[in-house]
Amino acid sequence: RLFMAPPEPTSFSLAQLRASAVSLIMWREPLNSALVFTVGLFCFFLNGILEYSSITLIAYAALIQIIARIVYTNARTALAEINILEKRAVLSAPDTFVTEEDLAQLVPAVTSAINGALRTAFGVLVGECDFFAGKVNVGVIKVAGVLYAISLLGRLFGTTGVFFLAFLAAFTGPKVYERKQREIDSGYTLLKSKVSDAAFVVERQLRGLLAKVKKS
């Protein structure tokens, strides 16, 4: 009679998980987002400033969660036995976390993403940029630019610093974009136009240079 009968198993939807993640980074529930953001900042402080290893932090987090859950469960049961709190059913793990329908909905997007990644990787590995033939793969140039930017960030801030910047961007970027979408889209369009014009000029000059090289 210590506990009520356990509830019926329920399924856990990937759509719910995705919605929770979006709600978190968009600050739909400010208290939850602030809590996660604060915990993340504290973890980066421990890792980057106090030099705790990532494995140590993960182990501590799991250990604290287990201890807290045990203390909470037994304290609540004791208070329920003396009629201070209502008795509550024991939480049980759902039989189904991911359904076949959930995975089936992801197949087209995952397939497209894998093909795109492999196409880009193939282009990078085989060097799909033949300037002498006038064939320039823009995707390869973009990947090279991103890799160079990551290398600079890694050199300036280190691995922990890069992940910290990504963490800050995840919790601030989407909200800023939501509030300043018009200005950001306008600026991006202008920047993209200028970059395209500059790339066209560079490509034209390069073609002229290669043509002179061929003649000589």
PDB file of C-alpha atoms in Angstrom, residues 2-3 9 21 27 33-34 48 52-53 58 60 79 100 102 106 130 137-138 152 155 158 164 169-170 176 191 210:
ATOM      1  CA  LEU A   2       3.059   2.181  -0.109  1.00  0.00           C
ATOM      2  CA  PHE A   3       2.430   3.292  -3.685  1.00  0.00           C
ATOM      3  CA  PRO A   9       2.958   3.084 -20.300  1.00  0.00           C
ATOM      4  CA  ALA A  21      14.141  21.888 -27.638  1.00  0.00           C
ATOM      5  CA  TRP A  27      12.753  31.087 -24.287  1.00  0.00           C
ATOM      6  CA  SER A  33      15.464  28.306 -20.325  1.00  0.00           C
ATOM      7  CA  ALA A  34      17.173  30.454 -17.694  1.00  0.00           C
ATOM      8  CA  GLY A  48      37.192  26.154 -18.926  1.00  0.00           C
ATOM      9  CA  TYR A  52      37.448  20.043 -14.603  1.00  0.00           C
ATOM     10  CA  SER A  53      37.409  17.426 -17.352  1.00  0.00           C
ATOM     11  CA  ILE A  58      29.186  14.308 -16.869  1.00  0.00           C
ATOM     12  CA  TYR A  60      29.048  14.337 -11.401  1.00  0.00           C
ATOM     13  CA  LEU A  79       5.494  12.608   3.831  1.00  0.00           C
ATOM     14  CA  GLU A 100       8.251   3.461 -36.340  1.00  0.00           C
ATOM     15  CA  ASP A 102       8.413   8.851 -35.911  1.00  0.00           C
ATOM     16  CA  LEU A 106      12.573  11.466 -40.548  1.00  0.00           C
ATOM     17  CA  ASP A 130      39.418  22.667 -61.939  1.00  0.00           C
ATOM     18  CA  ASN A 137      32.507  24.052 -57.246  1.00  0.00           C
ATOM     19  CA  VAL A 138      31.041  26.710 -54.963  1.00  0.00           C
ATOM     20  CA  LEU A 152      40.826  30.323 -36.518  1.00  0.00           C
ATOM     21  CA  ARG A 155      43.261  28.737 -32.377  1.00  0.00           C
ATOM     22  CA  GLY A 158      40.386  26.578 -27.969  1.00  0.00           C
ATOM     23  CA  PHE A 164      31.000  27.915 -25.418  1.00  0.00           C
ATOM     24  CA  ALA A 169      24.702  31.306 -30.096  1.00  0.00           C
ATOM     25  CA  ALA A 170      22.121  28.568 -29.561  1.00  0.00           C
ATOM     26  CA  VAL A 176      17.570  37.779 -31.647  1.00  0.00           C
ATOM     27  CA  LEU A 191      26.029  40.915 -47.859  1.00  0.00           C
ATOM     28  CA  LEU A 210      44.311  31.258 -67.012  1.00  0.00           C
TER      29      LEU A 210
END
